[in-house]
Amino acid sequence: MDIYAQITILFLIMLIGGYARKKDILNETLERGLSNFLLNITLPLLVINSFDFNFSKDMFNNIILALIYSIIAFIIAIILSNIIFNRVEVGRREVLKFCGVFCNCGFMGFPIIESIYGKEGLVYASIFNMIFTILIWTYGVRLYGGKSSISNLRSLLKNPGILSVIIGLFIMATPINLPSVIKSVIEIVGGMTTPLSMIITGSMMAGISLKAQFKNKSMYLGIATRLLIIPLVLYIITLAINLKSVPASSIVIIEAMPVGATASIFSQTFNREKELSAFSVFMSTLISMITIPIIVGIVV
């Protein structure tokens, strides 16, 4: 499936969510319940499923490289987001930082990487997704909920997002094969994450003032940061230190994805700037129809 088809699917699912909100099938209470279900059930299962691939010793070095590149990519994204949004008012600042750091690496990143680099690329995308998951449940939660959300190691280890990474790593590193029935349940329920997140985002979009958000200059700065600034800076660094390889290119392309729908889900869960985050997801996904092919053309 090509890039444009993937993005079109996103918008059509969002439209279904918007229709459901306009017809009062969905409301704010249901949005919050679905958001909690997504964050605590479907998203962790999606993460576990992403680690279910055949591990080859020949790929070990590239997997380590992908891990290092992913960490570097997130460090760069966090630093740039802190610099760029430092003067934005408190409240919006934290949401824009989140939008700058956390992309749509699952629904859009995975299939696009697979279409370019095949199953090998998916392995590196899964490694990126591992770091993404750890950070979104630590740094991401901290942005929205404050230090108390990750105040101690015990509560962090009980977090479903972190637990899913630990379970996924165990499955990947051991010869244990889950029963086919369990695998199917994990795959089916985890597969609900993308359509559910898009439906929730579309529902949120139906309840916001589009006119007010179109005038929000900081939002456009956030979108430019996510779609262009971060991936281009990362690409320049890989060229400067001669890191051009399939693992490195995979990470750069993933970093060119639009704002992840998790931004609007977290905003709903923590009741922080819901309109800004939902519209950032919408607009960045729309604009990415132009920017992703450009970045892919440069990198590949």
PDB file of C-alpha atoms in Angstrom:
ATOM      1  CA  MET A   1       0.000   0.000   0.000  1.00  0.00           C
ATOM      2  CA  ASP A   2       1.481   3.394  -0.972  1.00  0.00           C
ATOM      3  CA  ILE A   3       1.938   6.420   1.271  1.00  0.00           C
ATOM      4  CA  TYR A   4      -1.083   8.319  -0.053  1.00  0.00           C
ATOM      5  CA  ALA A   5      -3.401   5.352   0.423  1.00  0.00           C
ATOM      6  CA  GLN A   6      -2.171   4.962   4.010  1.00  0.00           C
ATOM      7  CA  ILE A   7      -2.846   8.621   4.804  1.00  0.00           C
ATOM      8  CA  THR A   8      -6.253   8.501   3.083  1.00  0.00           C
ATOM      9  CA  ILE A   9      -7.244   5.578   5.307  1.00  0.00           C
ATOM     10  CA  LEU A  10      -6.353   7.653   8.368  1.00  0.00           C
ATOM     11  CA  PHE A  11      -8.617  10.495   7.295  1.00  0.00           C
ATOM     12  CA  LEU A  12     -11.543   8.258   6.404  1.00  0.00           C
ATOM     13  CA  ILE A  13     -11.410   6.607   9.832  1.00  0.00           C
ATOM     14  CA  MET A  14     -11.236  10.054  11.459  1.00  0.00           C
ATOM     15  CA  LEU A  15     -14.327  11.082   9.489  1.00  0.00           C
ATOM     16  CA  ILE A  16     -16.198   8.081  10.905  1.00  0.00           C
ATOM     17  CA  GLY A  17     -15.330   9.273  14.413  1.00  0.00           C
ATOM     18  CA  GLY A  18     -16.473  12.792  13.571  1.00  0.00           C
ATOM     19  CA  TYR A  19     -19.758  11.488  12.164  1.00  0.00           C
ATOM     20  CA  ALA A  20     -20.352   9.426  15.300  1.00  0.00           C
ATOM     21  CA  ARG A  21     -19.824  12.521  17.476  1.00  0.00           C
ATOM     22  CA  LYS A  22     -22.149  14.687  15.378  1.00  0.00           C
ATOM     23  CA  LYS A  23     -24.863  12.012  15.609  1.00  0.00           C
ATOM     24  CA  ASP A  24     -24.360  11.746  19.402  1.00  0.00           C
ATOM     25  CA  ILE A  25     -23.218   8.134  19.090  1.00  0.00           C
ATOM     26  CA  LEU A  26     -20.016   9.266  20.809  1.00  0.00           C
ATOM     27  CA  ASN A  27     -19.632  11.926  23.484  1.00  0.00           C
ATOM     28  CA  GLU A  28     -16.910  13.227  25.798  1.00  0.00           C
ATOM     29  CA  THR A  29     -17.571  10.546  28.428  1.00  0.00           C
ATOM     30  CA  LEU A  30     -17.278   7.747  25.883  1.00  0.00           C
ATOM     31  CA  GLU A  31     -14.152   9.361  24.431  1.00  0.00           C
ATOM     32  CA  ARG A  32     -12.490   9.270  27.850  1.00  0.00           C
ATOM     33  CA  GLY A  33     -13.482   5.640  28.420  1.00  0.00           C
ATOM     34  CA  LEU A  34     -12.264   4.580  24.984  1.00  0.00           C
ATOM     35  CA  SER A  35      -9.026   6.514  25.518  1.00  0.00           C
ATOM     36  CA  ASN A  36      -8.340   4.650  28.765  1.00  0.00           C
ATOM     37  CA  PHE A  37      -9.167   1.336  27.074  1.00  0.00           C
ATOM     38  CA  LEU A  38      -6.758   2.148  24.260  1.00  0.00           C
ATOM     39  CA  LEU A  39      -3.872   3.225  26.510  1.00  0.00           C
ATOM     40  CA  ASN A  40      -4.204   0.330  28.948  1.00  0.00           C
ATOM     41  CA  ILE A  41      -5.313  -2.570  26.725  1.00  0.00           C
ATOM     42  CA  THR A  42      -5.028  -2.254  22.952  1.00  0.00           C
ATOM     43  CA  LEU A  43      -1.806  -0.189  22.705  1.00  0.00           C
ATOM     44  CA  PRO A  44       0.222  -2.497  25.001  1.00  0.00           C
ATOM     45  CA  LEU A  45      -0.968  -5.524  22.996  1.00  0.00           C
ATOM     46  CA  LEU A  46       0.034  -3.790  19.754  1.00  0.00           C
ATOM     47  CA  VAL A  47       3.516  -3.269  21.202  1.00  0.00           C
ATOM     48  CA  ILE A  48       3.797  -6.930  22.249  1.00  0.00           C
ATOM     49  CA  ASN A  49       2.746  -8.013  18.766  1.00  0.00           C
ATOM     50  CA  SER A  50       5.410  -5.804  17.144  1.00  0.00           C
ATOM     51  CA  PHE A  51       8.145  -7.883  18.819  1.00  0.00           C
ATOM     52  CA  ASP A  52       6.829 -11.142  17.394  1.00  0.00           C
ATOM     53  CA  PHE A  53       9.342 -11.733  14.604  1.00  0.00           C
ATOM     54  CA  ASN A  54      12.054 -14.313  13.838  1.00  0.00           C
ATOM     55  CA  PHE A  55      15.275 -13.187  15.499  1.00  0.00           C
ATOM     56  CA  SER A  56      18.418 -13.865  13.449  1.00  0.00           C
ATOM     57  CA  LYS A  57      21.941 -13.587  14.827  1.00  0.00           C
ATOM     58  CA  ASP A  58      22.998 -12.040  11.517  1.00  0.00           C
ATOM     59  CA  MET A  59      20.740  -9.077  12.289  1.00  0.00           C
ATOM     60  CA  PHE A  60      22.049  -8.580  15.818  1.00  0.00           C
ATOM     61  CA  ASN A  61      24.539  -5.823  14.899  1.00  0.00           C
ATOM     62  CA  ASN A  62      21.959  -3.910  12.873  1.00  0.00           C
ATOM     63  CA  ILE A  63      19.433  -4.230  15.686  1.00  0.00           C
ATOM     64  CA  ILE A  64      21.974  -2.713  18.093  1.00  0.00           C
ATOM     65  CA  LEU A  65      22.591   0.083  15.573  1.00  0.00           C
ATOM     66  CA  ALA A  66      18.845   0.680  15.252  1.00  0.00           C
ATOM     67  CA  LEU A  67      18.629   0.886  19.041  1.00  0.00           C
ATOM     68  CA  ILE A  68      21.439   3.460  19.180  1.00  0.00           C
ATOM     69  CA  TYR A  69      19.975   5.495  16.293  1.00  0.00           C
ATOM     70  CA  SER A  70      16.544   5.469  17.931  1.00  0.00           C
ATOM     71  CA  ILE A  71      17.950   6.790  21.207  1.00  0.00           C
ATOM     72  CA  ILE A  72      19.890   9.493  19.340  1.00  0.00           C
ATOM     73  CA  ALA A  73      16.752  10.438  17.371  1.00  0.00           C
ATOM     74  CA  PHE A  74      14.690  10.905  20.523  1.00  0.00           C
ATOM     75  CA  ILE A  75      17.442  12.895  22.247  1.00  0.00           C
ATOM     76  CA  ILE A  76      17.567  15.237  19.250  1.00  0.00           C
ATOM     77  CA  ALA A  77      13.757  15.510  19.138  1.00  0.00           C
ATOM     78  CA  ILE A  78      13.544  16.315  22.853  1.00  0.00           C
ATOM     79  CA  ILE A  79      16.329  18.922  22.688  1.00  0.00           C
ATOM     80  CA  LEU A  80      14.900  20.640  19.596  1.00  0.00           C
ATOM     81  CA  SER A  81      11.357  20.644  20.997  1.00  0.00           C
ATOM     82  CA  ASN A  82      12.542  22.176  24.258  1.00  0.00           C
ATOM     83  CA  ILE A  83      14.445  24.900  22.402  1.00  0.00           C
ATOM     84  CA  ILE A  84      11.723  25.674  19.846  1.00  0.00           C
ATOM     85  CA  PHE A  85       8.759  25.738  22.252  1.00  0.00           C
ATOM     86  CA  ASN A  86      10.526  27.284  25.237  1.00  0.00           C
ATOM     87  CA  ARG A  87       8.671  30.610  24.871  1.00  0.00           C
ATOM     88  CA  VAL A  88       5.204  29.178  24.213  1.00  0.00           C
ATOM     89  CA  GLU A  89       2.748  29.677  27.065  1.00  0.00           C
ATOM     90  CA  VAL A  90       2.581  27.015  29.757  1.00  0.00           C
ATOM     91  CA  GLY A  91      -0.051  24.383  28.943  1.00  0.00           C
ATOM     92  CA  ARG A  92       0.370  24.612  25.199  1.00  0.00           C
ATOM     93  CA  ARG A  93       4.137  24.303  25.583  1.00  0.00           C
ATOM     94  CA  GLU A  94       3.940  20.791  27.031  1.00  0.00           C
ATOM     95  CA  VAL A  95       1.472  19.583  24.388  1.00  0.00           C
ATOM     96  CA  LEU A  96       3.614  20.956  21.548  1.00  0.00           C
ATOM     97  CA  LYS A  97       6.710  19.316  23.010  1.00  0.00           C
ATOM     98  CA  PHE A  98       4.803  16.024  23.045  1.00  0.00           C
ATOM     99  CA  CYS A  99       3.703  16.538  19.430  1.00  0.00           C
ATOM    100  CA  GLY A 100       7.287  17.300  18.431  1.00  0.00           C
ATOM    101  CA  VAL A 101       8.764  14.202  20.045  1.00  0.00           C
ATOM    102  CA  PHE A 102       6.142  11.501  19.439  1.00  0.00           C
ATOM    103  CA  CYS A 103       5.237  10.637  15.856  1.00  0.00           C
ATOM    104  CA  ASN A 104       2.755   8.215  14.317  1.00  0.00           C
ATOM    105  CA  CYS A 105       5.312   5.405  14.157  1.00  0.00           C
ATOM    106  CA  GLY A 106       2.771   2.569  14.280  1.00  0.00           C
ATOM    107  CA  PHE A 107       0.035   2.879  11.681  1.00  0.00           C
ATOM    108  CA  MET A 108       1.932   5.093   9.249  1.00  0.00           C
ATOM    109  CA  GLY A 109       5.573   4.414  10.088  1.00  0.00           C
ATOM    110  CA  PHE A 110       5.447   0.614  10.025  1.00  0.00           C
ATOM    111  CA  PRO A 111       3.723   0.132   6.643  1.00  0.00           C
ATOM    112  CA  ILE A 112       5.766   2.865   4.957  1.00  0.00           C
ATOM    113  CA  ILE A 113       9.041   1.385   6.225  1.00  0.00           C
ATOM    114  CA  GLU A 114       7.908  -2.084   5.135  1.00  0.00           C
ATOM    115  CA  SER A 115       7.094  -0.816   1.639  1.00  0.00           C
ATOM    116  CA  ILE A 116      10.640   0.592   1.334  1.00  0.00           C
ATOM    117  CA  TYR A 117      12.847  -1.898   3.206  1.00  0.00           C
ATOM    118  CA  GLY A 118      10.632  -4.957   3.637  1.00  0.00           C
ATOM    119  CA  LYS A 119      10.611  -7.093   6.776  1.00  0.00           C
ATOM    120  CA  GLU A 120      14.140  -5.986   7.677  1.00  0.00           C
ATOM    121  CA  GLY A 121      12.890  -2.428   8.000  1.00  0.00           C
ATOM    122  CA  LEU A 122      10.041  -3.602  10.216  1.00  0.00           C
ATOM    123  CA  VAL A 123      12.548  -5.051  12.677  1.00  0.00           C
ATOM    124  CA  TYR A 124      14.240  -1.650  13.027  1.00  0.00           C
ATOM    125  CA  ALA A 125      10.845   0.048  13.270  1.00  0.00           C
ATOM    126  CA  SER A 126       9.973  -2.313  16.128  1.00  0.00           C
ATOM    127  CA  ILE A 127      13.168  -1.328  17.955  1.00  0.00           C
ATOM    128  CA  PHE A 128      12.270   2.336  17.473  1.00  0.00           C
ATOM    129  CA  ASN A 129       8.799   1.541  18.763  1.00  0.00           C
ATOM    130  CA  MET A 130      10.341   0.012  21.896  1.00  0.00           C
ATOM    131  CA  ILE A 131      12.154   3.266  22.763  1.00  0.00           C
ATOM    132  CA  PHE A 132       9.028   5.199  21.745  1.00  0.00           C
ATOM    133  CA  THR A 133       6.932   3.171  24.193  1.00  0.00           C
ATOM    134  CA  ILE A 134       9.339   3.600  27.094  1.00  0.00           C
ATOM    135  CA  LEU A 135       9.562   7.355  26.528  1.00  0.00           C
ATOM    136  CA  ILE A 136       5.864   7.939  25.930  1.00  0.00           C
ATOM    137  CA  TRP A 137       5.046   6.300  29.274  1.00  0.00           C
ATOM    138  CA  THR A 138       7.781   8.217  31.097  1.00  0.00           C
ATOM    139  CA  TYR A 139       8.701  11.520  29.430  1.00  0.00           C
ATOM    140  CA  GLY A 140       5.338  11.753  27.661  1.00  0.00           C
ATOM    141  CA  VAL A 141       3.286  11.119  30.797  1.00  0.00           C
ATOM    142  CA  ARG A 142       5.465  13.572  32.688  1.00  0.00           C
ATOM    143  CA  LEU A 143       4.724  16.309  30.146  1.00  0.00           C
ATOM    144  CA  TYR A 144       0.986  15.830  30.634  1.00  0.00           C
ATOM    145  CA  GLY A 145       0.720  14.685  34.218  1.00  0.00           C
ATOM    146  CA  GLY A 146       3.707  16.003  36.130  1.00  0.00           C
ATOM    147  CA  LYS A 147       6.399  14.264  38.161  1.00  0.00           C
ATOM    148  CA  SER A 148       3.911  12.423  40.335  1.00  0.00           C
ATOM    149  CA  SER A 149       2.935  10.249  37.356  1.00  0.00           C
ATOM    150  CA  ILE A 150       6.350   8.534  37.377  1.00  0.00           C
ATOM    151  CA  SER A 151       7.352   9.162  40.985  1.00  0.00           C
ATOM    152  CA  ASN A 152       8.777   5.723  41.680  1.00  0.00           C
ATOM    153  CA  LEU A 153      10.194   2.711  39.880  1.00  0.00           C
ATOM    154  CA  ARG A 154       7.563   0.326  41.193  1.00  0.00           C
ATOM    155  CA  SER A 155       4.661   2.267  39.687  1.00  0.00           C
ATOM    156  CA  LEU A 156       6.594   2.637  36.416  1.00  0.00           C
ATOM    157  CA  LEU A 157       7.150  -1.121  36.133  1.00  0.00           C
ATOM    158  CA  LYS A 158       3.432  -1.686  36.704  1.00  0.00           C
ATOM    159  CA  ASN A 159       2.587   0.622  33.823  1.00  0.00           C
ATOM    160  CA  PRO A 160       0.962  -1.368  30.979  1.00  0.00           C
ATOM    161  CA  GLY A 161       3.065   0.409  28.377  1.00  0.00           C
ATOM    162  CA  ILE A 162       6.345  -0.524  30.065  1.00  0.00           C
ATOM    163  CA  LEU A 163       5.141  -4.044  30.872  1.00  0.00           C
ATOM    164  CA  SER A 164       4.336  -4.577  27.207  1.00  0.00           C
ATOM    165  CA  VAL A 165       7.937  -3.712  26.243  1.00  0.00           C
ATOM    166  CA  ILE A 166       9.336  -6.132  28.847  1.00  0.00           C
ATOM    167  CA  ILE A 167       7.015  -8.919  27.658  1.00  0.00           C
ATOM    168  CA  GLY A 168       7.817  -8.155  24.017  1.00  0.00           C
ATOM    169  CA  LEU A 169      11.576  -8.308  24.627  1.00  0.00           C
ATOM    170  CA  PHE A 170      11.161 -11.622  26.440  1.00  0.00           C
ATOM    171  CA  ILE A 171       9.178 -13.092  23.556  1.00  0.00           C
ATOM    172  CA  MET A 172      11.750 -11.846  21.031  1.00  0.00           C
ATOM    173  CA  ALA A 173      14.805 -13.098  22.953  1.00  0.00           C
ATOM    174  CA  THR A 174      13.544 -16.561  23.909  1.00  0.00           C
ATOM    175  CA  PRO A 175      12.525 -19.598  21.843  1.00  0.00           C
ATOM    176  CA  ILE A 176       9.135 -19.672  23.555  1.00  0.00           C
ATOM    177  CA  ASN A 177       6.226 -19.795  21.115  1.00  0.00           C
ATOM    178  CA  LEU A 178       2.864 -18.563  22.320  1.00  0.00           C
ATOM    179  CA  PRO A 179      -0.174 -20.710  21.477  1.00  0.00           C
ATOM    180  CA  SER A 180      -1.746 -19.675  18.178  1.00  0.00           C
ATOM    181  CA  VAL A 181      -4.985 -18.728  19.949  1.00  0.00           C
ATOM    182  CA  ILE A 182      -3.136 -16.321  22.279  1.00  0.00           C
ATOM    183  CA  LYS A 183      -1.200 -14.879  19.336  1.00  0.00           C
ATOM    184  CA  SER A 184      -4.446 -14.272  17.474  1.00  0.00           C
ATOM    185  CA  VAL A 185      -6.024 -12.509  20.459  1.00  0.00           C
ATOM    186  CA  ILE A 186      -2.972 -10.257  20.863  1.00  0.00           C
ATOM    187  CA  GLU A 187      -2.917  -9.463  17.142  1.00  0.00           C
ATOM    188  CA  ILE A 188      -6.663  -8.803  16.842  1.00  0.00           C
ATOM    189  CA  VAL A 189      -7.049  -6.669  19.982  1.00  0.00           C
ATOM    190  CA  GLY A 190      -3.736  -4.865  19.372  1.00  0.00           C
ATOM    191  CA  GLY A 191      -4.898  -4.208  15.821  1.00  0.00           C
ATOM    192  CA  MET A 192      -7.805  -2.221  17.234  1.00  0.00           C
ATOM    193  CA  THR A 193      -5.392   0.519  18.345  1.00  0.00           C
ATOM    194  CA  THR A 194      -5.091   2.375  15.050  1.00  0.00           C
ATOM    195  CA  PRO A 195      -8.781   2.528  14.051  1.00  0.00           C
ATOM    196  CA  LEU A 196      -9.823   3.224  17.640  1.00  0.00           C
ATOM    197  CA  SER A 197      -7.305   6.058  18.047  1.00  0.00           C
ATOM    198  CA  MET A 198      -8.388   7.610  14.742  1.00  0.00           C
ATOM    199  CA  ILE A 199     -12.077   7.342  15.679  1.00  0.00           C
ATOM    200  CA  ILE A 200     -11.407   9.035  19.024  1.00  0.00           C
ATOM    201  CA  THR A 201      -9.379  11.763  17.308  1.00  0.00           C
ATOM    202  CA  GLY A 202     -12.131  12.317  14.723  1.00  0.00           C
ATOM    203  CA  SER A 203     -14.707  12.553  17.489  1.00  0.00           C
ATOM    204  CA  MET A 204     -12.582  15.134  19.289  1.00  0.00           C
ATOM    205  CA  MET A 205     -12.156  17.068  16.045  1.00  0.00           C
ATOM    206  CA  ALA A 206     -15.938  17.271  15.647  1.00  0.00           C
ATOM    207  CA  GLY A 207     -16.189  19.027  18.987  1.00  0.00           C
ATOM    208  CA  ILE A 208     -13.570  21.734  18.497  1.00  0.00           C
ATOM    209  CA  SER A 209     -13.543  25.166  16.914  1.00  0.00           C
ATOM    210  CA  LEU A 210     -11.637  24.768  13.653  1.00  0.00           C
ATOM    211  CA  LYS A 211     -11.616  28.500  13.005  1.00  0.00           C
ATOM    212  CA  ALA A 212      -9.869  29.205  16.310  1.00  0.00           C
ATOM    213  CA  GLN A 213      -7.219  26.529  15.734  1.00  0.00           C
ATOM    214  CA  PHE A 214      -6.438  27.704  12.193  1.00  0.00           C
ATOM    215  CA  LYS A 215      -5.199  30.960  13.752  1.00  0.00           C
ATOM    216  CA  ASN A 216      -2.920  29.149  16.209  1.00  0.00           C
ATOM    217  CA  LYS A 217       0.599  29.996  15.000  1.00  0.00           C
ATOM    218  CA  SER A 218       2.301  27.803  17.595  1.00  0.00           C
ATOM    219  CA  MET A 219       0.498  24.757  16.184  1.00  0.00           C
ATOM    220  CA  TYR A 220       2.021  25.309  12.736  1.00  0.00           C
ATOM    221  CA  LEU A 221       5.454  25.660  14.337  1.00  0.00           C
ATOM    222  CA  GLY A 222       4.823  22.335  16.047  1.00  0.00           C
ATOM    223  CA  ILE A 223       3.855  20.691  12.757  1.00  0.00           C
ATOM    224  CA  ALA A 224       6.954  22.074  10.997  1.00  0.00           C
ATOM    225  CA  THR A 225       9.095  20.757  13.831  1.00  0.00           C
ATOM    226  CA  ARG A 226       7.565  17.277  13.608  1.00  0.00           C
ATOM    227  CA  LEU A 227       7.467  16.883   9.820  1.00  0.00           C
ATOM    228  CA  LEU A 228      10.585  18.721   8.649  1.00  0.00           C
ATOM    229  CA  ILE A 229      12.969  20.124  11.256  1.00  0.00           C
ATOM    230  CA  ILE A 230      13.557  16.969  13.328  1.00  0.00           C
ATOM    231  CA  PRO A 231      13.943  14.471  10.441  1.00  0.00           C
ATOM    232  CA  LEU A 232      16.155  16.837   8.411  1.00  0.00           C
ATOM    233  CA  VAL A 233      18.437  17.610  11.372  1.00  0.00           C
ATOM    234  CA  LEU A 234      18.683  13.885  12.097  1.00  0.00           C
ATOM    235  CA  TYR A 235      19.473  13.144   8.439  1.00  0.00           C
ATOM    236  CA  ILE A 236      22.196  15.814   8.327  1.00  0.00           C
ATOM    237  CA  ILE A 237      23.774  14.281  11.439  1.00  0.00           C
ATOM    238  CA  THR A 238      23.772  10.792   9.885  1.00  0.00           C
ATOM    239  CA  LEU A 239      25.533  12.208   6.808  1.00  0.00           C
ATOM    240  CA  ALA A 240      28.034  14.184   8.882  1.00  0.00           C
ATOM    241  CA  ILE A 241      29.195  11.108  10.798  1.00  0.00           C
ATOM    242  CA  ASN A 242      28.773   8.709   7.856  1.00  0.00           C
ATOM    243  CA  LEU A 243      25.933   6.680   9.370  1.00  0.00           C
ATOM    244  CA  LYS A 244      23.970   6.180   6.157  1.00  0.00           C
ATOM    245  CA  SER A 245      22.588   2.627   6.362  1.00  0.00           C
ATOM    246  CA  VAL A 246      19.242   0.828   6.311  1.00  0.00           C
ATOM    247  CA  PRO A 247      18.801   1.061  10.121  1.00  0.00           C
ATOM    248  CA  ALA A 248      19.702   4.776  10.133  1.00  0.00           C
ATOM    249  CA  SER A 249      17.550   5.583   7.088  1.00  0.00           C
ATOM    250  CA  SER A 250      14.630   3.679   8.607  1.00  0.00           C
ATOM    251  CA  ILE A 251      14.784   5.783  11.776  1.00  0.00           C
ATOM    252  CA  VAL A 252      15.007   9.062   9.817  1.00  0.00           C
ATOM    253  CA  ILE A 253      11.947   8.129   7.733  1.00  0.00           C
ATOM    254  CA  ILE A 254       9.957   7.139  10.824  1.00  0.00           C
ATOM    255  CA  GLU A 255      10.823  10.518  12.365  1.00  0.00           C
ATOM    256  CA  ALA A 256       9.181  12.164   9.329  1.00  0.00           C
ATOM    257  CA  MET A 257       5.775  10.781  10.301  1.00  0.00           C
ATOM    258  CA  PRO A 258       3.033  13.180  11.492  1.00  0.00           C
ATOM    259  CA  VAL A 259       1.967  13.737  15.091  1.00  0.00           C
ATOM    260  CA  GLY A 260       0.810  10.466  16.609  1.00  0.00           C
ATOM    261  CA  ALA A 261      -2.847  10.107  17.555  1.00  0.00           C
ATOM    262  CA  THR A 262      -1.585   9.309  21.060  1.00  0.00           C
ATOM    263  CA  ALA A 263      -1.189  13.077  21.507  1.00  0.00           C
ATOM    264  CA  SER A 264      -4.948  13.582  21.356  1.00  0.00           C
ATOM    265  CA  ILE A 265      -5.528  10.436  23.447  1.00  0.00           C
ATOM    266  CA  PHE A 266      -3.215  11.722  26.198  1.00  0.00           C
ATOM    267  CA  SER A 267      -4.842  15.164  26.036  1.00  0.00           C
ATOM    268  CA  GLN A 268      -8.226  13.530  26.536  1.00  0.00           C
ATOM    269  CA  THR A 269      -6.955  11.350  29.383  1.00  0.00           C
ATOM    270  CA  PHE A 270      -5.177  14.181  31.222  1.00  0.00           C
ATOM    271  CA  ASN A 271      -7.610  16.937  30.142  1.00  0.00           C
ATOM    272  CA  ARG A 272      -4.887  19.152  28.628  1.00  0.00           C
ATOM    273  CA  GLU A 273      -5.355  21.274  25.456  1.00  0.00           C
ATOM    274  CA  LYS A 274      -7.566  18.698  23.709  1.00  0.00           C
ATOM    275  CA  GLU A 275      -8.362  20.971  20.765  1.00  0.00           C
ATOM    276  CA  LEU A 276      -4.709  21.819  20.096  1.00  0.00           C
ATOM    277  CA  SER A 277      -3.543  18.203  20.142  1.00  0.00           C
ATOM    278  CA  ALA A 278      -6.455  16.859  18.062  1.00  0.00           C
ATOM    279  CA  PHE A 279      -6.011  19.553  15.430  1.00  0.00           C
ATOM    280  CA  SER A 280      -2.235  19.002  15.392  1.00  0.00           C
ATOM    281  CA  VAL A 281      -2.847  15.333  14.570  1.00  0.00           C
ATOM    282  CA  PHE A 282      -5.319  16.281  11.838  1.00  0.00           C
ATOM    283  CA  MET A 283      -3.259  19.013  10.167  1.00  0.00           C
ATOM    284  CA  SER A 284       0.110  17.253  10.428  1.00  0.00           C
ATOM    285  CA  THR A 285      -1.373  14.130   8.834  1.00  0.00           C
ATOM    286  CA  LEU A 286      -2.818  16.233   6.007  1.00  0.00           C
ATOM    287  CA  ILE A 287       0.433  18.112   5.379  1.00  0.00           C
ATOM    288  CA  SER A 288       2.458  14.892   5.610  1.00  0.00           C
ATOM    289  CA  MET A 289       0.975  13.848   2.253  1.00  0.00           C
ATOM    290  CA  ILE A 290       3.445  16.370   0.812  1.00  0.00           C
ATOM    291  CA  THR A 291       6.356  16.168   3.264  1.00  0.00           C
ATOM    292  CA  ILE A 292       6.760  12.374   3.657  1.00  0.00           C
ATOM    293  CA  PRO A 293       7.464  11.739  -0.067  1.00  0.00           C
ATOM    294  CA  ILE A 294       9.990  14.607   0.042  1.00  0.00           C
ATOM    295  CA  ILE A 295      11.844  13.159   3.054  1.00  0.00           C
ATOM    296  CA  VAL A 296      11.742   9.631   1.601  1.00  0.00           C
ATOM    297  CA  GLY A 297      13.141  10.969  -1.684  1.00  0.00           C
ATOM    298  CA  ILE A 298      16.011  12.677   0.137  1.00  0.00           C
ATOM    299  CA  VAL A 299      16.868   9.734   2.400  1.00  0.00           C
ATOM    300  CA  VAL A 300      16.413   6.825  -0.007  1.00  0.00           C
TER     301      VAL A 300
END
